[in-house]
C-alpha positions as CSV (number, residue, x, y, z in Angstrom):
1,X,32.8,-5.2,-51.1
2,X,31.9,-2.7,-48.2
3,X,34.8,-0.4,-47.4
4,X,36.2,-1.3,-43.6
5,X,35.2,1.4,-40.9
6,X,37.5,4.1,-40.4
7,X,40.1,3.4,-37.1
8,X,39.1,4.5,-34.3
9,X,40.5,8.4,-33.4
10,X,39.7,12.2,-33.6
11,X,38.6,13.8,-36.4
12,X,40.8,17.2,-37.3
13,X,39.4,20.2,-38.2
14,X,40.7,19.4,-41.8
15,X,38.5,15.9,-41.9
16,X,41.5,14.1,-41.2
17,X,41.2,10.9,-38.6
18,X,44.1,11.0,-35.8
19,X,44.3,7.3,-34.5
20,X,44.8,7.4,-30.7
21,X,48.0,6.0,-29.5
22,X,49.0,3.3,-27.0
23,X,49.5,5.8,-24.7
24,X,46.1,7.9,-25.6
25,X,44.3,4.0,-25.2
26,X,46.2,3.9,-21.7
27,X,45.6,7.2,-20.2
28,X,41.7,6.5,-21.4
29,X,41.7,3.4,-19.8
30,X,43.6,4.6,-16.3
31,X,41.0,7.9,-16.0
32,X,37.6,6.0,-16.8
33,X,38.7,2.3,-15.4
34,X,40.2,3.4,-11.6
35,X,37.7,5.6,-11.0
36,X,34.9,2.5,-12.0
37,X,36.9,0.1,-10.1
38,X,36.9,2.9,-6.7
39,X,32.9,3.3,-6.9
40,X,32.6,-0.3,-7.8
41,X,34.6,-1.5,-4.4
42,X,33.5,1.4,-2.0
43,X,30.1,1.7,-3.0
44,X,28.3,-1.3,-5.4
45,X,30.0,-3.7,-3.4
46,X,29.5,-3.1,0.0
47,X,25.7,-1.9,-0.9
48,X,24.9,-5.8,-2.7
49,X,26.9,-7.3,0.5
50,X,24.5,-5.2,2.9
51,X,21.4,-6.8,0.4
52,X,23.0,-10.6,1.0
53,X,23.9,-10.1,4.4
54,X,20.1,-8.4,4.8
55,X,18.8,-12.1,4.2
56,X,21.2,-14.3,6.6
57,X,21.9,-14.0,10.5
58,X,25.5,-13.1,11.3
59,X,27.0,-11.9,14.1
60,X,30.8,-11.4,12.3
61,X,32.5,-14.3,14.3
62,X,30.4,-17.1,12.9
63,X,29.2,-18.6,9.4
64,X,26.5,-16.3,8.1
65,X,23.2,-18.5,7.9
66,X,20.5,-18.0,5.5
67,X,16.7,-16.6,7.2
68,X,15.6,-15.2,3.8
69,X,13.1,-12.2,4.8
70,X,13.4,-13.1,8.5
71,X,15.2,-9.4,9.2
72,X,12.8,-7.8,7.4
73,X,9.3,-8.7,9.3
74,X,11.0,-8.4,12.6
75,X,12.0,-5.2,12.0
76,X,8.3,-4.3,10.8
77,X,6.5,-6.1,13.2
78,X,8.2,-7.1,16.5
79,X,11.2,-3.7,16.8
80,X,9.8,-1.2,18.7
81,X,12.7,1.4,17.4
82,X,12.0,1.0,13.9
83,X,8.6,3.3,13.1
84,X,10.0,6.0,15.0
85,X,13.4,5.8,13.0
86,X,11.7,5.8,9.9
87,X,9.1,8.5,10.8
88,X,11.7,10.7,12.0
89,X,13.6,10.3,8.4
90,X,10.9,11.1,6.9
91,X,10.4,14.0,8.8
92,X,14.1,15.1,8.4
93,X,13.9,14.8,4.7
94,X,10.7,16.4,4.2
95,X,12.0,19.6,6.6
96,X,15.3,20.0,4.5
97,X,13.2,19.8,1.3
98,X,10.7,21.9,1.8
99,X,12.4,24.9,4.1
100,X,15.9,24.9,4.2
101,X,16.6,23.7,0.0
102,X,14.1,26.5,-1.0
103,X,16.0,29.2,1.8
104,X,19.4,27.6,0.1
105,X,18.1,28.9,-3.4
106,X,16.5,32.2,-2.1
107,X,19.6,33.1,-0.3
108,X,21.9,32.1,-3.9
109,X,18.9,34.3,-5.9
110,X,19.6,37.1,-3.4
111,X,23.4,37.0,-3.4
112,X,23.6,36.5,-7.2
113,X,22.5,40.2,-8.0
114,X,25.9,40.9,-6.3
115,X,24.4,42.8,-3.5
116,X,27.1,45.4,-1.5
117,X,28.8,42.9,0.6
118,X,27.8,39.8,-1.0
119,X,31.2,38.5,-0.6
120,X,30.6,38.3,3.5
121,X,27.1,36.8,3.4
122,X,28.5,34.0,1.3
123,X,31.3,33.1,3.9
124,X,28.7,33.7,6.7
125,X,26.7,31.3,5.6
126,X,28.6,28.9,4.2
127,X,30.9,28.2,7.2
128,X,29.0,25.8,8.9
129,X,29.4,24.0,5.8
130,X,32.7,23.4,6.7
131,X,32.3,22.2,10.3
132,X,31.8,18.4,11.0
133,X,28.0,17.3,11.7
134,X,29.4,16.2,14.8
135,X,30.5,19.7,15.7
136,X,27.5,21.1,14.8
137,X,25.8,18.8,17.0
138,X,28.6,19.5,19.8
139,X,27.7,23.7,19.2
140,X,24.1,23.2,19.3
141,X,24.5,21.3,22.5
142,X,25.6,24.3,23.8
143,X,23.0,26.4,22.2
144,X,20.1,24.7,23.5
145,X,21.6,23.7,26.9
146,X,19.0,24.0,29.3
147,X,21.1,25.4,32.2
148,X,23.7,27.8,30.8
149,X,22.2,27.8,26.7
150,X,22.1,30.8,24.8
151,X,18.4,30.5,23.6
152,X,17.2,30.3,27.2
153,X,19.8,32.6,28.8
154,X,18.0,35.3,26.3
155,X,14.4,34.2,26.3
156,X,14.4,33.9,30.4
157,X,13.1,30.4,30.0
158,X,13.8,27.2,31.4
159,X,13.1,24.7,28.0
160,X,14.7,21.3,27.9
161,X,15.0,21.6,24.3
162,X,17.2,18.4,23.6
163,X,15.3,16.2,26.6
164,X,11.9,17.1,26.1
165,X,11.1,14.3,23.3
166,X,8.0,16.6,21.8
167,X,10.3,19.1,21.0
168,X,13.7,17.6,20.3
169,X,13.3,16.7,17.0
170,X,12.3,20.4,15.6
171,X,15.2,21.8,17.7
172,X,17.8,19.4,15.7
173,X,16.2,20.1,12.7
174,X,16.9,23.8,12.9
175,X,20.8,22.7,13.7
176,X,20.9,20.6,10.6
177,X,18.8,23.0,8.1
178,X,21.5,25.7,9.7
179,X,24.3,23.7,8.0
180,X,22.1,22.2,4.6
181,X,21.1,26.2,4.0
182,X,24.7,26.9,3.1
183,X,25.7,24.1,0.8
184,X,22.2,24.9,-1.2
185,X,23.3,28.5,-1.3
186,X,26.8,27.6,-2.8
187,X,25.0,24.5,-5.1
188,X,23.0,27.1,-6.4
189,X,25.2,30.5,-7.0
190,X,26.9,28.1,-9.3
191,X,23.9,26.9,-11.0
192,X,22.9,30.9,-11.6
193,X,26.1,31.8,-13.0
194,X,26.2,29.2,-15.6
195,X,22.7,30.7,-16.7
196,X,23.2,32.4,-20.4
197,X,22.3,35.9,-19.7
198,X,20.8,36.3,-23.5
199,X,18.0,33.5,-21.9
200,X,17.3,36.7,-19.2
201,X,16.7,39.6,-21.6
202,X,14.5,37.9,-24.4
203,X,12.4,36.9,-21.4
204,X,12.4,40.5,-20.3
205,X,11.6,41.8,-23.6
206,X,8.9,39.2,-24.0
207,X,7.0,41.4,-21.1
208,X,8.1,39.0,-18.3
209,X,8.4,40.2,-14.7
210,X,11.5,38.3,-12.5
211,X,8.9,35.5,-10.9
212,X,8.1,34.8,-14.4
213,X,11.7,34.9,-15.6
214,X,13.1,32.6,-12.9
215,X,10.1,30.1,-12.7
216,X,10.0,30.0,-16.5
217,X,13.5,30.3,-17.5
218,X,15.9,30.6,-14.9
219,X,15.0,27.3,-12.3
220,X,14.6,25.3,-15.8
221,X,17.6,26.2,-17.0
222,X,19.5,24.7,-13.6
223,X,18.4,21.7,-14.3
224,X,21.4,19.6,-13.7
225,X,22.2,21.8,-10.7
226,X,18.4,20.8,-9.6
227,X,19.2,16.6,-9.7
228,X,22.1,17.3,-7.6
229,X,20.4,19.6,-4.7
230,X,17.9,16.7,-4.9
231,X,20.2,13.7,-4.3
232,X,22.5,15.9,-2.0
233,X,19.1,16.4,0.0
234,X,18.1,13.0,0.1
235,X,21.1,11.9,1.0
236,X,21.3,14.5,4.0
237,X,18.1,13.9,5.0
238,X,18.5,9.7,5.5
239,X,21.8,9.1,6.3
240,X,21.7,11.9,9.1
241,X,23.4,10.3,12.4
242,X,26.4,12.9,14.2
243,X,24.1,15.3,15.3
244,X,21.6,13.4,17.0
245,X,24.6,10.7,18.2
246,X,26.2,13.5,19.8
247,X,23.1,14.9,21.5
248,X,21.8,11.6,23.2
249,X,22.7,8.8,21.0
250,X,19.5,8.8,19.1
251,X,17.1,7.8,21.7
252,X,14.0,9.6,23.4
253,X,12.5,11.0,20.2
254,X,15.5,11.6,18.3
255,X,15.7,7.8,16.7
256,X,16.9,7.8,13.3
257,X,17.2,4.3,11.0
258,X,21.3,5.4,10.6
259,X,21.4,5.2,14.6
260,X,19.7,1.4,14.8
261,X,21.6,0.4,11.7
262,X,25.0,1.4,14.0
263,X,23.7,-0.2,17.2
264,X,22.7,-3.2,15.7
265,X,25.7,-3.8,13.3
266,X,28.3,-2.6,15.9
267,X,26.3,-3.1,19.4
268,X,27.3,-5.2,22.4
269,X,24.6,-7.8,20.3
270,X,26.2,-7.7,16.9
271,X,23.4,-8.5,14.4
272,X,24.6,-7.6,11.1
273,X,22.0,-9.1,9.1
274,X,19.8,-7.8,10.9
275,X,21.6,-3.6,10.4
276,X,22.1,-4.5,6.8
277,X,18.5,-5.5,6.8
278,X,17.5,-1.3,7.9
279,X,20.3,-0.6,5.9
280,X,18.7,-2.1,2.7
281,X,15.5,0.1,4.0
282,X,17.2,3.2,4.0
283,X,18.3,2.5,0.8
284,X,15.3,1.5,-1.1
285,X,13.6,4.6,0.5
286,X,16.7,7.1,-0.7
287,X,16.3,5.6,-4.6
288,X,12.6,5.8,-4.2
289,X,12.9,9.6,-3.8
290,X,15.7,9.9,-6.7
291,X,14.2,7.6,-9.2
292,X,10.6,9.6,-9.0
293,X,12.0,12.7,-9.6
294,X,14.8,11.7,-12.3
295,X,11.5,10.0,-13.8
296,X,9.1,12.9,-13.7
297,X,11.8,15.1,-14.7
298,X,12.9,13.6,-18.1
299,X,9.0,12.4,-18.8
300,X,8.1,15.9,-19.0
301,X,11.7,16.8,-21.2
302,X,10.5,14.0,-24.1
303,X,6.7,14.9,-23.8
Protein backbone atom coordinates (compact mmCIF):
# COMPACT_ATOMS: atom_id res chain seq x y z
CA UNK A 1 0.00 0.00 0.00
CA UNK A 2 1.65 3.38 -1.00
CA UNK A 3 2.25 5.70 1.94
CA UNK A 4 -0.23 9.01 1.57
CA UNK A 5 1.70 12.24 0.58
CA UNK A 6 2.89 14.31 3.22
CA UNK A 7 0.26 17.46 4.18
CA UNK A 8 0.82 20.25 2.57
CA UNK A 9 3.26 22.94 4.69
CA UNK A 10 6.93 24.13 5.19
CA UNK A 11 9.62 22.05 5.67
CA UNK A 12 11.91 23.10 8.99
CA UNK A 13 15.35 23.22 8.92
CA UNK A 14 15.26 19.97 11.08
CA UNK A 15 13.09 18.05 8.16
CA UNK A 16 10.17 18.54 10.05
CA UNK A 17 6.71 19.44 7.86
CA UNK A 18 4.79 22.59 9.56
CA UNK A 19 1.16 22.29 8.17
CA UNK A 20 -0.14 25.81 7.27
CA UNK A 21 -2.99 27.00 9.29
CA UNK A 22 -6.48 28.27 8.45
CA UNK A 23 -5.27 31.48 8.85
CA UNK A 24 -1.75 30.80 6.82
CA UNK A 25 -4.52 29.13 3.90
CA UNK A 26 -6.39 32.67 4.30
CA UNK A 27 -3.74 35.18 4.27
CA UNK A 28 -2.47 33.07 0.98
CA UNK A 29 -5.59 33.14 -0.52
CA UNK A 30 -6.41 37.15 0.27
CA UNK A 31 -2.56 38.25 -1.11
CA UNK A 32 -2.64 36.06 -4.42
CA UNK A 33 -6.68 35.98 -5.05
CA UNK A 34 -7.44 40.10 -4.68
CA UNK A 35 -4.72 41.08 -6.48
CA UNK A 36 -5.96 38.26 -9.50
CA UNK A 37 -9.43 39.40 -9.13
CA UNK A 38 -8.02 43.58 -9.54
CA UNK A 39 -5.97 42.67 -12.81
CA UNK A 40 -8.75 40.37 -13.87
CA UNK A 41 -11.56 43.33 -13.62
CA UNK A 42 -9.37 46.39 -14.69
CA UNK A 43 -7.41 44.85 -17.25
CA UNK A 44 -8.54 41.16 -18.82
CA UNK A 45 -11.91 42.32 -18.76
CA UNK A 46 -12.14 45.48 -20.23
CA UNK A 47 -9.39 44.34 -22.89
CA UNK A 48 -11.84 40.95 -24.10
CA UNK A 49 -14.89 43.64 -23.94
CA UNK A 50 -12.85 46.09 -26.26
CA UNK A 51 -12.15 42.59 -28.67
CA UNK A 52 -16.35 41.86 -28.54
CA UNK A 53 -17.30 45.24 -28.78
CA UNK A 54 -14.39 45.59 -31.79
CA UNK A 55 -16.92 43.21 -33.85
CA UNK A 56 -20.42 44.95 -33.25
CA UNK A 57 -21.67 48.67 -33.90
CA UNK A 58 -22.58 50.51 -30.65
CA UNK A 59 -23.03 53.81 -29.97
CA UNK A 60 -23.56 53.20 -25.83
CA UNK A 61 -27.36 54.22 -25.93
CA UNK A 62 -28.55 51.29 -28.08
CA UNK A 63 -28.25 47.33 -28.41
CA UNK A 64 -24.77 46.59 -29.66
CA UNK A 65 -25.29 44.80 -33.18
CA UNK A 66 -23.02 42.33 -34.58
CA UNK A 67 -20.84 43.59 -38.14
CA UNK A 68 -18.08 40.94 -37.49
CA UNK A 69 -14.74 42.50 -39.20
CA UNK A 70 -16.75 45.47 -40.49
CA UNK A 71 -14.56 47.96 -38.00
CA UNK A 72 -11.71 46.50 -39.01
CA UNK A 73 -11.63 47.09 -43.08
CA UNK A 74 -13.06 50.55 -42.63
CA UNK A 75 -10.53 51.52 -40.63
CA UNK A 76 -7.87 50.05 -43.21
CA UNK A 77 -9.32 51.04 -46.19
CA UNK A 78 -11.93 53.90 -46.06
CA UNK A 79 -10.32 56.17 -42.57
CA UNK A 80 -8.15 58.64 -43.70
CA UNK A 81 -6.67 59.13 -39.93
CA UNK A 82 -5.66 55.70 -39.44
CA UNK A 83 -2.12 55.23 -41.53
CA UNK A 84 -0.89 58.36 -40.09
CA UNK A 85 -1.84 57.25 -36.46
CA UNK A 86 -0.23 54.08 -36.83
CA UNK A 87 2.89 55.44 -38.62
CA UNK A 88 3.38 57.97 -36.11
CA UNK A 89 3.31 55.05 -33.34
CA UNK A 90 5.52 53.38 -34.94
CA UNK A 91 7.71 56.22 -35.17
CA UNK A 92 7.25 57.09 -31.40
CA UNK A 93 8.13 53.66 -30.40
CA UNK A 94 11.01 53.12 -32.63
CA UNK A 95 12.52 56.83 -31.35
CA UNK A 96 12.13 55.87 -27.54
CA UNK A 97 13.83 52.50 -28.35
CA UNK A 98 16.49 53.32 -30.10
CA UNK A 99 17.67 56.89 -28.50
CA UNK A 100 16.20 57.77 -25.40
CA UNK A 101 16.14 53.73 -23.72
CA UNK A 102 19.89 53.45 -24.76
CA UNK A 103 20.61 57.47 -23.25
CA UNK A 104 18.41 55.97 -20.08
CA UNK A 105 21.02 53.16 -19.66
CA UNK A 106 24.19 55.34 -20.57
CA UNK A 107 23.19 57.93 -18.10
CA UNK A 108 22.40 54.81 -15.15
CA UNK A 109 26.16 53.31 -16.48
CA UNK A 110 27.53 56.87 -15.90
CA UNK A 111 25.90 57.62 -12.51
CA UNK A 112 26.49 54.07 -11.13
CA UNK A 113 30.43 54.67 -10.77
CA UNK A 114 29.10 57.19 -8.14
CA UNK A 115 30.52 60.10 -9.87
CA UNK A 116 31.07 63.52 -7.34
CA UNK A 117 27.62 64.69 -7.38
CA UNK A 118 25.77 61.83 -8.59
CA UNK A 119 23.13 62.39 -6.17
CA UNK A 120 22.00 65.78 -8.11
CA UNK A 121 22.11 64.35 -11.69
CA UNK A 122 19.79 61.58 -10.54
CA UNK A 123 17.12 64.11 -9.23
CA UNK A 124 17.80 66.31 -12.32
CA UNK A 125 16.93 63.98 -14.50
CA UNK A 126 14.52 62.15 -12.98
CA UNK A 127 12.01 65.00 -12.22
CA UNK A 128 10.27 65.13 -15.21
CA UNK A 129 9.46 61.69 -14.30
CA UNK A 130 7.28 62.96 -11.86
CA UNK A 131 5.39 65.58 -13.80
CA UNK A 132 2.15 64.53 -15.67
CA UNK A 133 2.46 63.86 -19.58
CA UNK A 134 -0.01 66.48 -19.76
CA UNK A 135 2.36 68.97 -18.08
CA UNK A 136 5.01 68.03 -20.00
CA UNK A 137 3.04 68.77 -22.96
CA UNK A 138 1.71 72.05 -21.25
CA UNK A 139 5.86 73.09 -20.59
CA UNK A 140 6.87 72.18 -23.97
CA UNK A 141 4.10 74.32 -25.33
CA UNK A 142 5.80 76.97 -23.89
CA UNK A 143 9.19 75.88 -25.01
CA UNK A 144 8.54 75.75 -28.56
CA UNK A 145 6.03 78.66 -28.71
CA UNK A 146 6.66 80.31 -31.70
CA UNK A 147 6.16 83.93 -30.53
CA UNK A 148 7.49 84.18 -26.95
CA UNK A 149 9.41 80.28 -26.86
CA UNK A 150 12.60 79.77 -25.40
CA UNK A 151 14.20 77.86 -28.33
CA UNK A 152 13.37 80.68 -30.75
CA UNK A 153 13.89 83.58 -28.32
CA UNK A 154 17.63 82.08 -28.21
CA UNK A 155 18.18 80.87 -31.81
CA UNK A 156 16.70 84.34 -33.30
CA UNK A 157 14.34 82.26 -35.40
CA UNK A 158 10.86 82.39 -36.17
CA UNK A 159 10.05 78.24 -36.30
CA UNK A 160 6.48 77.02 -35.92
CA UNK A 161 7.71 74.07 -34.29
CA UNK A 162 4.27 72.56 -33.04
CA UNK A 163 2.22 73.96 -36.43
CA UNK A 164 4.52 73.07 -39.04
CA UNK A 165 3.23 69.34 -39.54
CA UNK A 166 6.98 68.28 -41.07
CA UNK A 167 8.44 69.06 -37.98
CA UNK A 168 5.94 68.55 -35.19
CA UNK A 169 6.39 65.23 -34.67
CA UNK A 170 10.40 65.25 -33.97
CA UNK A 171 9.81 68.37 -31.76
CA UNK A 172 7.24 66.12 -29.46
CA UNK A 173 9.37 63.36 -29.55
CA UNK A 174 12.23 65.20 -27.96
CA UNK A 175 9.45 66.35 -25.10
CA UNK A 176 8.56 62.71 -24.53
CA UNK A 177 12.24 61.11 -24.84
CA UNK A 178 12.95 64.19 -22.22
CA UNK A 179 10.61 62.42 -19.65
CA UNK A 180 11.24 58.39 -20.88
CA UNK A 181 15.30 59.22 -20.36
CA UNK A 182 14.67 59.49 -16.66
CA UNK A 183 12.55 56.51 -15.84
CA UNK A 184 15.23 54.34 -17.95
CA UNK A 185 17.95 55.91 -15.84
CA UNK A 186 16.23 54.96 -12.49
CA UNK A 187 14.91 51.33 -14.22
CA UNK A 188 18.42 50.78 -14.81
CA UNK A 189 20.63 52.14 -11.62
CA UNK A 190 18.59 49.45 -9.99
CA UNK A 191 19.29 46.83 -12.41
CA UNK A 192 23.33 47.70 -11.86
CA UNK A 193 23.18 47.50 -8.27
CA UNK A 194 21.71 44.21 -8.07
CA UNK A 195 24.72 43.08 -10.40
CA UNK A 196 27.14 40.65 -8.12
CA UNK A 197 30.35 42.47 -8.08
CA UNK A 198 32.34 38.96 -7.98
CA UNK A 199 30.67 38.58 -11.84
CA UNK A 200 32.87 42.18 -12.51
CA UNK A 201 36.33 41.06 -11.33
CA UNK A 202 36.60 37.46 -12.78
CA UNK A 203 35.68 39.24 -15.96
CA UNK A 204 38.48 41.67 -15.35
CA UNK A 205 40.95 39.13 -14.44
CA UNK A 206 39.88 37.18 -17.53
CA UNK A 207 41.76 40.20 -19.56
CA UNK A 208 38.29 41.99 -20.25
CA UNK A 209 38.19 45.70 -20.90
CA UNK A 210 34.59 47.55 -19.49
CA UNK A 211 32.81 47.23 -23.18
CA UNK A 212 33.54 43.63 -22.91
CA UNK A 213 32.56 43.44 -19.28
CA UNK A 214 29.17 45.16 -19.58
CA UNK A 215 28.12 43.70 -23.13
CA UNK A 216 29.22 40.25 -21.90
CA UNK A 217 28.43 40.24 -18.36
CA UNK A 218 26.88 43.15 -17.07
CA UNK A 219 23.62 43.93 -19.77
CA UNK A 220 23.12 39.91 -19.51
CA UNK A 221 23.05 39.87 -16.08
CA UNK A 222 19.99 42.66 -16.05
CA UNK A 223 18.03 40.62 -17.68
CA UNK A 224 14.84 40.93 -15.82
CA UNK A 225 15.45 44.59 -15.53
CA UNK A 226 15.86 44.36 -19.63
CA UNK A 227 11.93 42.80 -20.11
CA UNK A 228 10.68 45.50 -18.04
CA UNK A 229 12.48 48.68 -19.93
CA UNK A 230 11.03 46.75 -22.92
CA UNK A 231 7.39 46.57 -21.93
CA UNK A 232 7.62 49.95 -20.05
CA UNK A 233 8.90 51.21 -23.68
CA UNK A 234 6.29 49.74 -25.65
CA UNK A 235 3.91 50.70 -23.53
CA UNK A 236 5.16 54.47 -23.67
CA UNK A 237 5.54 54.45 -27.05
CA UNK A 238 1.67 53.22 -28.15
CA UNK A 239 -0.44 54.39 -25.69
CA UNK A 240 1.19 58.00 -25.82
CA UNK A 241 -1.85 60.65 -25.99
CA UNK A 242 -1.43 63.92 -23.17
CA UNK A 243 1.22 65.39 -24.89
CA UNK A 244 0.16 65.61 -28.26
CA UNK A 245 -3.80 66.20 -26.90
CA UNK A 246 -2.49 69.11 -25.12
CA UNK A 247 -0.56 70.53 -28.13
CA UNK A 248 -3.39 70.39 -30.78
CA UNK A 249 -5.49 67.52 -30.07
CA UNK A 250 -3.62 65.12 -32.30
CA UNK A 251 -4.27 66.52 -35.63
CA UNK A 252 -1.95 68.15 -38.44
CA UNK A 253 0.79 65.49 -38.16
CA UNK A 254 0.69 64.72 -34.72
CA UNK A 255 -2.21 61.78 -35.12
CA UNK A 256 -1.66 58.97 -32.86
CA UNK A 257 -4.13 55.67 -32.79
CA UNK A 258 -4.73 56.57 -28.64
CA UNK A 259 -6.17 60.08 -30.05
CA UNK A 260 -8.74 58.30 -32.75
CA UNK A 261 -9.45 55.64 -30.30
CA UNK A 262 -10.73 58.74 -27.83
CA UNK A 263 -12.47 60.68 -30.59
CA UNK A 264 -14.24 57.87 -31.75
CA UNK A 265 -15.29 56.14 -28.51
CA UNK A 266 -16.07 59.47 -26.69
CA UNK A 267 -16.71 62.00 -29.81
CA UNK A 268 -19.88 63.95 -30.66
CA UNK A 269 -20.37 60.43 -33.14
CA UNK A 270 -19.91 57.78 -30.49
CA UNK A 271 -18.74 54.71 -32.34
CA UNK A 272 -17.43 52.39 -29.83
CA UNK A 273 -17.06 49.47 -31.83
CA UNK A 274 -15.59 51.12 -34.08
CA UNK A 275 -12.52 52.79 -31.06
CA UNK A 276 -12.45 49.36 -29.60
CA UNK A 277 -11.81 48.15 -33.06
CA UNK A 278 -8.15 50.58 -33.12
CA UNK A 279 -8.03 49.75 -29.65
CA UNK A 280 -7.75 45.96 -30.50
CA UNK A 281 -4.92 47.33 -33.11
CA UNK A 282 -2.92 49.00 -30.72
CA UNK A 283 -3.09 46.03 -28.74
CA UNK A 284 -2.16 43.37 -31.09
CA UNK A 285 0.81 45.66 -32.20
CA UNK A 286 2.01 46.31 -28.32
CA UNK A 287 2.10 42.13 -27.76
CA UNK A 288 3.66 41.80 -31.07
CA UNK A 289 6.67 43.73 -29.84
CA UNK A 290 6.63 41.91 -26.28
CA UNK A 291 6.07 38.40 -27.35
CA UNK A 292 9.17 38.60 -30.11
CA UNK A 293 11.45 39.69 -27.64
CA UNK A 294 10.27 37.50 -24.61
CA UNK A 295 10.62 34.79 -27.49
CA UNK A 296 14.04 35.49 -28.81
CA UNK A 297 15.13 36.10 -25.33
CA UNK A 298 14.42 32.68 -23.67
CA UNK A 299 15.21 30.79 -27.19
CA UNK A 300 18.62 31.81 -26.92
CA UNK A 301 18.56 31.06 -22.70
CA UNK A 302 17.52 27.09 -23.55
CA UNK A 303 19.78 26.83 -26.80
Amino acid sequence: MSALPPAAGIRSPRGRVRKYSARDRLVMVLMLGVPALLVAGLIWGPALASVFLSLTRWNGVTDPVWVGGENYTQAFTIYPPFWPALRNNIVWLLALALIATPLGLLLAVILDKSIRGSRFYQSVFYLPVVLSLALVGFIWTLIYSQDQGLINQLSGLEVNWLGDSSINLPAVLVAAGWRHVGYIMVLYLAGLKGVDASMKEAAALDGANQWQTFSRVVFPAMKPINIVVLVVTVIEGLRAFDIVYIINKGTNGLELLSVLITNNIVGEASRIGFGSAIAVVLLLISLAFIITYLVQTFRKESA
